[in-house]
mmCIF file of C-alpha atoms in Angstrom:
data_model
loop_
_atom_site.group_PDB
_atom_site.id
_atom_site.type_symbol
_atom_site.label_atom_id
_atom_site.label_comp_id
_atom_site.label_asym_id
_atom_site.label_seq_id
_atom_site.Cartn_x
_atom_site.Cartn_y
_atom_site.Cartn_z
ATOM 1 C CA MET A 13 -34.660 33.425 -8.381
ATOM 2 C CA ARG A 14 -33.675 29.789 -7.735
ATOM 3 C CA LYS A 15 -31.688 29.603 -11.002
ATOM 4 C CA GLU A 16 -29.912 32.819 -10.076
ATOM 5 C CA TRP A 17 -28.829 31.336 -6.736
ATOM 6 C CA LEU A 18 -27.576 28.208 -8.523
ATOM 7 C CA ARG A 19 -25.473 30.325 -10.880
ATOM 8 C CA ILE A 20 -24.023 32.205 -7.928
ATOM 9 C CA LEU A 21 -23.218 28.937 -6.145
ATOM 10 C CA VAL A 22 -21.435 27.519 -9.204
ATOM 11 C CA LEU A 23 -19.457 30.757 -9.576
ATOM 12 C CA LEU A 24 -18.399 30.602 -5.918
ATOM 13 C CA VAL A 25 -17.199 27.006 -6.342
ATOM 14 C CA ILE A 26 -15.099 28.023 -9.333
ATOM 15 C CA ILE A 27 -13.617 31.002 -7.509
ATOM 16 C CA ILE A 28 -12.979 29.264 -4.177
ATOM 17 C CA VAL A 29 -11.960 25.761 -5.310
ATOM 18 C CA LEU A 30 -11.051 25.409 -8.957
ATOM 19 C CA PHE A 31 -9.338 28.697 -9.761
ATOM 20 C CA PRO A 32 -6.738 28.621 -6.924
ATOM 21 C CA TRP A 33 -5.938 24.970 -7.617
ATOM 22 C CA THR A 34 -5.507 25.653 -11.364
ATOM 23 C CA VAL A 35 -3.204 28.608 -10.738
ATOM 24 C CA LEU A 36 -1.123 26.604 -8.245
ATOM 25 C CA ARG A 37 -0.879 23.655 -10.599
ATOM 26 C CA TRP A 38 0.185 25.895 -13.502
ATOM 27 C CA TYR A 39 2.807 27.523 -11.287
ATOM 28 C CA ASN A 40 4.256 24.182 -10.200
ATOM 29 C CA GLN A 41 4.376 22.848 -13.745
ATOM 30 C CA SER A 42 6.022 26.037 -15.046
ATOM 31 C CA GLU A 43 9.045 25.526 -12.813
ATOM 32 C CA VAL A 44 12.125 24.178 -14.550
ATOM 33 C CA ARG A 45 13.249 21.024 -12.753
ATOM 34 C CA THR A 46 16.362 19.823 -14.527
ATOM 35 C CA GLU A 47 17.200 17.376 -11.739
ATOM 36 C CA ASP A 48 14.082 15.251 -12.261
ATOM 37 C CA ILE A 49 14.476 11.489 -12.603
ATOM 38 C CA ALA A 50 12.453 9.405 -15.043
ATOM 39 C CA ILE A 51 10.982 5.980 -14.330
ATOM 40 C CA ARG A 52 9.843 3.515 -16.992
ATOM 41 C CA VAL A 53 6.352 2.207 -16.271
ATOM 42 C CA LEU A 54 4.681 -0.779 -17.935
ATOM 43 C CA MET A 55 1.121 0.396 -18.497
ATOM 44 C CA PRO A 56 -1.975 -1.848 -18.423
ATOM 45 C CA ASP A 57 -2.157 -1.689 -22.252
ATOM 46 C CA GLY A 58 1.351 -3.164 -22.548
ATOM 47 C CA GLN A 59 3.087 0.073 -23.516
ATOM 48 C CA VAL A 60 6.076 1.375 -21.578
ATOM 49 C CA LYS A 61 5.924 5.055 -20.677
ATOM 50 C CA SER A 62 8.662 7.199 -19.189
ATOM 51 C CA LEU A 63 7.261 9.323 -16.354
ATOM 52 C CA ASP A 64 8.826 11.911 -14.102
ATOM 53 C CA LEU A 65 9.470 10.113 -10.809
ATOM 54 C CA GLU A 66 7.657 12.674 -8.672
ATOM 55 C CA ASP A 67 4.635 12.721 -10.997
ATOM 56 C CA TYR A 68 4.598 8.908 -10.962
ATOM 57 C CA LEU A 69 4.541 8.928 -7.158
ATOM 58 C CA VAL A 70 1.325 10.954 -7.102
ATOM 59 C CA GLY A 71 -0.364 8.065 -8.938
ATOM 60 C CA VAL A 72 1.158 5.530 -6.524
ATOM 61 C CA VAL A 73 0.096 7.317 -3.342
ATOM 62 C CA ALA A 74 -3.388 7.877 -4.808
ATOM 63 C CA ALA A 75 -3.685 4.139 -5.472
ATOM 64 C CA GLU A 76 -1.971 2.754 -2.378
ATOM 65 C CA MET A 77 -3.295 4.918 0.473
ATOM 66 C CA PRO A 78 -6.725 6.478 1.141
ATOM 67 C CA ALA A 79 -6.624 10.176 0.257
ATOM 68 C CA GLU A 80 -8.583 10.929 3.438
ATOM 69 C CA PHE A 81 -5.549 9.962 5.526
ATOM 70 C CA GLU A 82 -3.511 12.484 7.498
ATOM 71 C CA GLU A 83 -0.891 14.510 5.643
ATOM 72 C CA GLU A 84 2.022 13.031 7.622
ATOM 73 C CA ALA A 85 0.849 9.499 6.786
ATOM 74 C CA LEU A 86 0.625 10.402 3.087
ATOM 75 C CA LYS A 87 4.135 11.848 3.257
ATOM 76 C CA ALA A 88 5.434 8.640 4.852
ATOM 77 C CA GLN A 89 3.765 6.652 2.072
ATOM 78 C CA ALA A 90 5.333 8.910 -0.565
ATOM 79 C CA ILE A 91 8.821 8.353 0.877
ATOM 80 C CA ALA A 92 8.333 4.585 1.101
ATOM 81 C CA ALA A 93 7.065 4.482 -2.490
ATOM 82 C CA ARG A 94 9.922 6.705 -3.728
ATOM 83 C CA THR A 95 12.445 4.434 -2.021
ATOM 84 C CA TYR A 96 11.015 1.396 -3.784
ATOM 85 C CA ALA A 97 11.018 3.197 -7.134
ATOM 86 C CA ALA A 98 14.588 4.433 -6.673
ATOM 87 C CA GLN A 99 15.700 0.900 -5.842
ATOM 88 C CA ARG A 100 14.132 -0.414 -9.042
ATOM 89 C CA ILE A 101 15.707 2.357 -11.125
ATOM 90 C CA SER A 102 19.108 1.584 -9.605
ATOM 91 C CA GLN A 103 18.718 -2.027 -10.764
ATOM 92 C CA ARG A 104 18.033 -0.981 -14.351
ATOM 93 C CA SER A 105 21.422 -2.099 -15.643
ATOM 94 C CA GLY A 106 21.064 -5.609 -17.001
ATOM 95 C CA ASN A 107 17.271 -5.511 -16.726
ATOM 96 C CA GLU A 108 16.024 -7.027 -19.977
ATOM 97 C CA ALA A 109 12.348 -6.387 -19.248
ATOM 98 C CA GLY A 110 12.569 -2.865 -20.648
ATOM 99 C CA TYR A 111 10.746 -1.235 -17.749
ATOM 100 C CA ASP A 112 11.339 -0.493 -14.075
ATOM 101 C CA VAL A 113 7.863 -1.027 -12.578
ATOM 102 C CA ASP A 114 4.366 -1.990 -13.612
ATOM 103 C CA THR A 115 1.094 -0.635 -12.241
ATOM 104 C CA THR A 116 0.064 -3.661 -10.158
ATOM 105 C CA VAL A 117 0.874 -5.173 -6.776
ATOM 106 C CA ASN A 118 3.802 -6.909 -8.476
ATOM 107 C CA SER A 119 5.529 -3.529 -8.190
ATOM 108 C CA GLN A 120 3.470 -0.698 -6.734
ATOM 109 C CA VAL A 121 -0.117 -0.001 -7.659
ATOM 110 C CA TRP A 122 -0.367 3.147 -9.793
ATOM 111 C CA ILE A 123 -3.391 4.893 -11.270
ATOM 112 C CA SER A 124 -3.704 7.636 -13.863
ATOM 113 C CA GLU A 125 -5.436 10.963 -13.355
ATOM 114 C CA ALA A 126 -8.387 9.598 -15.344
ATOM 115 C CA LYS A 127 -8.674 6.717 -12.868
ATOM 116 C CA MET A 128 -8.428 9.150 -9.969
ATOM 117 C CA LYS A 129 -11.430 11.014 -11.347
ATOM 118 C CA GLU A 130 -13.319 7.716 -11.520
ATOM 119 C CA LYS A 131 -12.258 6.811 -7.994
ATOM 120 C CA TRP A 132 -13.319 10.181 -6.543
ATOM 121 C CA ASN A 133 -16.069 12.516 -7.721
ATOM 122 C CA LEU A 134 -14.939 15.596 -9.666
ATOM 123 C CA LEU A 135 -14.826 18.064 -6.774
ATOM 124 C CA SER A 136 -13.067 15.508 -4.540
ATOM 125 C CA TYR A 137 -10.542 14.907 -7.321
ATOM 126 C CA TRP A 138 -9.296 18.501 -7.184
ATOM 127 C CA ARG A 139 -9.044 18.401 -3.409
ATOM 128 C CA TYR A 140 -7.466 14.956 -3.063
ATOM 129 C CA HIS A 141 -5.093 15.342 -5.991
ATOM 130 C CA SER A 142 -3.785 18.601 -4.542
ATOM 131 C CA LYS A 143 -3.403 16.998 -1.108
ATOM 132 C CA ILE A 144 -1.468 14.012 -2.437
ATOM 133 C CA GLU A 145 0.640 16.167 -4.734
ATOM 134 C CA LYS A 146 1.590 18.281 -1.719
ATOM 135 C CA ALA A 147 2.641 15.151 0.223
ATOM 136 C CA VAL A 148 4.873 14.123 -2.681
ATOM 137 C CA THR A 149 6.413 17.534 -3.416
ATOM 138 C CA SER A 150 7.037 18.321 0.256
ATOM 139 C CA THR A 151 9.157 15.155 0.508
ATOM 140 C CA LYS A 152 10.804 15.531 -2.914
ATOM 141 C CA ASP A 153 13.891 13.332 -3.394
ATOM 142 C CA GLN A 154 13.672 11.847 0.114
ATOM 143 C CA VAL A 155 14.407 8.117 0.385
ATOM 144 C CA LEU A 156 15.174 5.600 3.125
ATOM 145 C CA VAL A 157 18.649 4.093 3.267
ATOM 146 C CA ALA A 158 20.382 1.482 5.433
ATOM 147 C CA GLY A 159 23.971 0.330 5.061
ATOM 148 C CA GLY A 160 24.427 2.559 2.028
ATOM 149 C CA GLN A 161 21.558 0.898 0.143
ATOM 150 C CA TYR A 162 17.943 1.741 -0.537
ATOM 151 C CA ILE A 163 15.850 -0.273 1.888
ATOM 152 C CA ASP A 164 13.056 -2.659 1.011
ATOM 153 C CA ALA A 165 10.318 -0.292 2.168
ATOM 154 C CA PHE A 166 7.546 -2.870 2.431
ATOM 155 C CA PHE A 167 4.138 -1.702 3.583
ATOM 156 C CA HIS A 168 0.700 -3.200 4.091
ATOM 157 C CA SER A 169 -2.824 -2.080 4.915
ATOM 158 C CA SER A 170 -3.299 -3.148 8.543
ATOM 159 C CA THR A 171 -1.101 -5.085 10.969
ATOM 160 C CA GLY A 172 -4.087 -5.845 13.187
ATOM 161 C CA ARG A 173 -3.884 -7.092 16.753
ATOM 162 C CA LYS A 174 -0.243 -8.260 16.740
ATOM 163 C CA PRO A 175 3.137 -6.558 16.081
ATOM 164 C CA THR A 176 4.562 -6.262 12.579
ATOM 165 C CA GLU A 177 6.520 -9.206 11.200
ATOM 166 C CA ARG A 178 10.246 -9.745 10.798
ATOM 167 C CA ALA A 179 11.197 -10.189 7.141
ATOM 168 C CA GLU A 180 12.781 -13.585 7.799
ATOM 169 C CA ASP A 181 9.555 -14.931 9.287
ATOM 170 C CA VAL A 182 7.646 -14.183 6.077
ATOM 171 C CA TRP A 183 10.293 -14.427 3.347
ATOM 172 C CA SER A 184 13.658 -16.105 3.014
ATOM 173 C CA SER A 185 16.064 -13.412 4.204
ATOM 174 C CA SER A 186 16.286 -10.940 7.058
ATOM 175 C CA ARG A 187 16.549 -7.153 7.040
ATOM 176 C CA PRO A 188 17.742 -5.429 10.227
ATOM 177 C CA TYR A 189 15.174 -2.657 9.736
ATOM 178 C CA LEU A 190 12.200 -5.015 9.269
ATOM 179 C CA GLN A 191 11.592 -6.265 12.793
ATOM 180 C CA ASN A 192 8.711 -6.815 15.201
ATOM 181 C CA VAL A 193 7.409 -3.370 16.173
ATOM 182 C CA ALA A 194 4.095 -2.228 17.625
ATOM 183 C CA ALA A 195 1.323 -1.972 15.051
ATOM 184 C CA GLY A 196 0.533 1.601 16.058
ATOM 185 C CA GLU A 197 -3.150 1.058 15.297
ATOM 186 C CA GLU A 198 -5.901 2.429 17.521
ATOM 187 C CA LYS A 199 -8.364 -0.206 16.270
ATOM 188 C CA PRO A 200 -6.515 -3.553 16.172
ATOM 189 C CA THR A 201 -9.684 -5.345 15.074
ATOM 190 C CA ARG A 202 -10.400 -2.967 12.181
ATOM 191 C CA TYR A 203 -10.008 -5.865 9.737
ATOM 192 C CA VAL A 204 -11.608 -9.094 10.939
ATOM 193 C CA LYS A 205 -12.757 -11.495 8.240
ATOM 194 C CA THR A 206 -14.211 -14.987 8.390
ATOM 195 C CA TYR A 207 -13.858 -17.576 5.612
ATOM 196 C CA THR A 208 -15.542 -20.968 5.372
ATOM 197 C CA PHE A 209 -14.386 -23.897 3.254
ATOM 198 C CA THR A 210 -16.138 -27.164 2.518
ATOM 199 C CA PRO A 211 -13.990 -30.213 1.767
ATOM 200 C CA SER A 212 -14.467 -29.731 -1.976
ATOM 201 C CA ASP A 213 -13.552 -26.033 -1.660
ATOM 202 C CA LEU A 214 -10.323 -26.689 0.190
ATOM 203 C CA TYR A 215 -9.224 -29.624 -1.962
ATOM 204 C CA GLN A 216 -9.706 -27.513 -5.077
ATOM 205 C CA LYS A 217 -7.949 -24.397 -3.746
ATOM 206 C CA VAL A 218 -4.785 -26.227 -2.715
ATOM 207 C CA GLY A 219 -4.797 -28.387 -5.845
ATOM 208 C CA HIS A 220 -5.252 -31.665 -3.972
ATOM 209 C CA SER A 221 -5.869 -34.449 -6.502
ATOM 210 C CA SER A 222 -7.677 -36.897 -4.177
ATOM 211 C CA THR A 223 -11.438 -37.079 -3.819
ATOM 212 C CA ALA A 224 -12.643 -34.681 -1.142
ATOM 213 C CA LYS A 225 -13.705 -36.272 2.112
ATOM 214 C CA ALA A 226 -14.909 -35.124 5.524
ATOM 215 C CA PHE A 227 -12.428 -33.084 7.523
ATOM 216 C CA THR A 228 -10.519 -34.309 10.550
ATOM 217 C CA GLU A 229 -8.651 -32.172 13.076
ATOM 218 C CA SER A 230 -5.355 -32.968 11.335
ATOM 219 C CA ASP A 231 -6.450 -31.568 7.976
ATOM 220 C CA PHE A 232 -5.592 -27.982 8.886
ATOM 221 C CA VAL A 233 -2.948 -27.438 11.571
ATOM 222 C CA VAL A 234 -0.667 -24.502 12.315
ATOM 223 C CA LEU A 235 2.659 -26.236 12.957
ATOM 224 C CA SER A 236 4.678 -23.165 13.904
ATOM 225 C CA GLU A 237 4.204 -19.459 14.452
ATOM 226 C CA THR A 238 6.291 -16.372 13.742
ATOM 227 C CA ALA A 239 7.828 -14.368 16.549
ATOM 228 C CA ALA A 240 4.807 -12.048 16.327
ATOM 229 C CA GLY A 241 2.375 -14.974 16.675
ATOM 230 C CA ARG A 242 1.082 -15.486 13.128
ATOM 231 C CA ALA A 243 1.008 -18.741 11.194
ATOM 232 C CA LYS A 244 4.472 -19.561 9.830
ATOM 233 C CA VAL A 245 4.092 -23.180 8.723
ATOM 234 C CA VAL A 246 0.671 -24.766 8.142
ATOM 235 C CA ARG A 247 -0.129 -28.383 7.335
ATOM 236 C CA VAL A 248 -3.128 -28.609 5.025
ATOM 237 C CA LEU A 249 -4.432 -31.979 3.861
ATOM 238 C CA GLY A 250 -1.117 -33.610 4.712
ATOM 239 C CA LYS A 251 1.147 -31.077 2.983
ATOM 240 C CA ASN A 252 3.178 -28.289 4.592
ATOM 241 C CA TYR A 253 2.897 -24.681 3.396
ATOM 242 C CA THR A 254 4.302 -21.395 4.607
ATOM 243 C CA GLY A 255 1.788 -18.990 6.071
ATOM 244 C CA ALA A 256 2.311 -16.683 3.089
ATOM 245 C CA GLN A 257 1.609 -19.532 0.655
ATOM 246 C CA ILE A 258 -1.614 -20.597 2.333
ATOM 247 C CA ARG A 259 -2.761 -16.970 2.576
ATOM 248 C CA THR A 260 -2.393 -16.669 -1.200
ATOM 249 C CA LEU A 261 -3.920 -20.055 -2.029
ATOM 250 C CA LEU A 262 -6.996 -19.479 0.126
ATOM 251 C CA GLY A 263 -7.291 -15.745 -0.506
ATOM 252 C CA LEU A 264 -6.988 -14.876 3.179
ATOM 253 C CA ALA A 265 -6.509 -11.294 4.352
ATOM 254 C CA SER A 266 -3.668 -12.205 6.720
ATOM 255 C CA THR A 267 -1.829 -15.042 8.460
ATOM 256 C CA ASP A 268 -3.105 -14.096 11.919
ATOM 257 C CA MET A 269 -5.785 -16.765 12.017
ATOM 258 C CA GLU A 270 -8.105 -18.688 14.288
ATOM 259 C CA ILE A 271 -9.382 -22.054 13.008
ATOM 260 C CA THR A 272 -12.501 -24.084 13.754
ATOM 261 C CA ILE A 273 -12.928 -27.522 12.167
ATOM 262 C CA THR A 274 -16.011 -29.686 11.761
ATOM 263 C CA PRO A 275 -16.350 -32.698 9.432
ATOM 264 C CA GLN A 276 -18.049 -30.591 6.747
ATOM 265 C CA GLN A 277 -16.477 -27.175 7.246
ATOM 266 C CA ILE A 278 -13.306 -25.314 8.158
ATOM 267 C CA LYS A 279 -13.872 -21.792 9.426
ATOM 268 C CA ILE A 280 -10.889 -19.398 9.438
ATOM 269 C CA THR A 281 -11.064 -15.965 11.052
ATOM 270 C CA THR A 282 -8.239 -13.584 10.179
ATOM 271 C CA TYR A 283 -7.100 -10.331 11.803
ATOM 272 C CA GLY A 284 -5.375 -7.543 9.906
ATOM 273 C CA ASN A 285 -4.895 -7.078 6.174
ATOM 274 C CA GLY A 286 -1.657 -7.852 4.347
ATOM 275 C CA HIS A 287 1.700 -9.530 4.959
ATOM 276 C CA ALA A 288 2.333 -7.409 8.100
ATOM 277 C CA VAL A 289 5.928 -6.552 7.141
ATOM 278 C CA GLY A 290 7.102 -2.947 7.362
ATOM 279 C CA MET A 291 4.741 0.002 7.600
ATOM 280 C CA SER A 292 1.098 -0.441 8.519
ATOM 281 C CA GLN A 293 -0.783 2.181 6.522
ATOM 282 C CA TYR A 294 -3.613 2.426 9.039
ATOM 283 C CA GLY A 295 -1.046 2.449 11.815
ATOM 284 C CA ALA A 296 0.790 5.300 10.092
ATOM 285 C CA ASN A 297 -2.456 7.242 9.902
ATOM 286 C CA ASP A 298 -3.231 6.623 13.566
ATOM 287 C CA LEU A 299 0.289 7.717 14.541
ATOM 288 C CA ALA A 300 -0.137 10.855 12.439
ATOM 289 C CA LYS A 301 -3.420 11.584 14.226
ATOM 290 C CA ALA A 302 -1.498 11.289 17.503
ATOM 291 C CA GLY A 303 0.878 14.024 16.345
ATOM 292 C CA LYS A 304 3.770 11.985 14.929
ATOM 293 C CA THR A 305 5.674 13.407 11.945
ATOM 294 C CA CYS A 306 6.359 11.381 8.825
ATOM 295 C CA GLU A 307 9.995 11.024 9.935
ATOM 296 C CA GLU A 308 8.878 9.605 13.289
ATOM 297 C CA ILE A 309 6.425 7.268 11.572
ATOM 298 C CA LEU A 310 9.130 5.946 9.254
ATOM 299 C CA GLN A 311 11.579 5.455 12.112
ATOM 300 C CA HIS A 312 8.927 3.507 13.987
ATOM 301 C CA TYR A 313 8.319 1.017 11.169
ATOM 302 C CA TYR A 314 11.848 0.985 9.685
ATOM 303 C CA PRO A 315 14.108 1.380 12.761
ATOM 304 C CA GLY A 316 17.749 2.217 12.162
ATOM 305 C CA THR A 317 17.237 3.652 8.665
ATOM 306 C CA GLN A 318 18.334 7.079 7.440
ATOM 307 C CA LEU A 319 16.309 9.607 5.509
ATOM 308 C CA LEU A 320 18.479 11.021 2.702
ATOM 309 C CA ASN A 321 18.023 12.847 -0.597
ATOM 310 C CA LEU A 322 18.379 10.874 -3.804
ATOM 311 C CA THR A 323 21.417 12.923 -4.786
ATOM 312 C CA LYS A 324 23.190 11.811 -1.584
ATOM 313 C CA ALA A 325 21.863 8.253 -1.268
#
């Protein structure tokens, strides 16, 4: 009797979950889409593969944003990722690398369907893949434009307790659509991390050639802050670094930091996760939970931009 119930349960799963998804997937793939755009992707094995742009975006959204997020947040992520990809494709002329993007943070993180199955269990794969695919197809061809150009649609995990950053406070040039805006996050202390460094740790991480010695208060000083209140210039062991540089060198989650110094230890507590420029992914999800559409989410994080189709951009 127990085996019979198990067989019935398996049959119900196939009928309710797998069969409808398979039919829908076959239907979508059977459509002729002559307008599709291809993107050249450098794979982890060193090969370059040409992928349909929309299919590629499913792998990006699956890698870059939790599949549990709200549909409108996933749609916003799809549009931001498509904008970045379109920008890279538009720069193909004169590109001697032979590819448009790779699969790492140097471009946009991308994972294959095999990796998705590893990331999620099998039943969750069908559900999440369908959800992400819907977010991509429902925004097909949509990109963000400003001044007749694809924007730099930067995004990050969590802005934290302060507003987003202006581009010029983190990198060398400004963008009118990358300004200080509210994080949009319901839990500003979602990401709080504490790091401790001994003198030998710090000397090694910043490549200081002198023999490590006990810390003084002047060994780690925030000299200036961004308009949003994060570290902009930091003096470490007598040398000046940008906040972004010291975040990378020390492996910090963000540049929103609080510092405590003793002779044998520097303790740094950071708030948020990422460079804080552009769209906060957790903020986008919280805004979606509050009823905001993907268009409203994108306008919040990229003010003054237009949402256009690729054929008109």
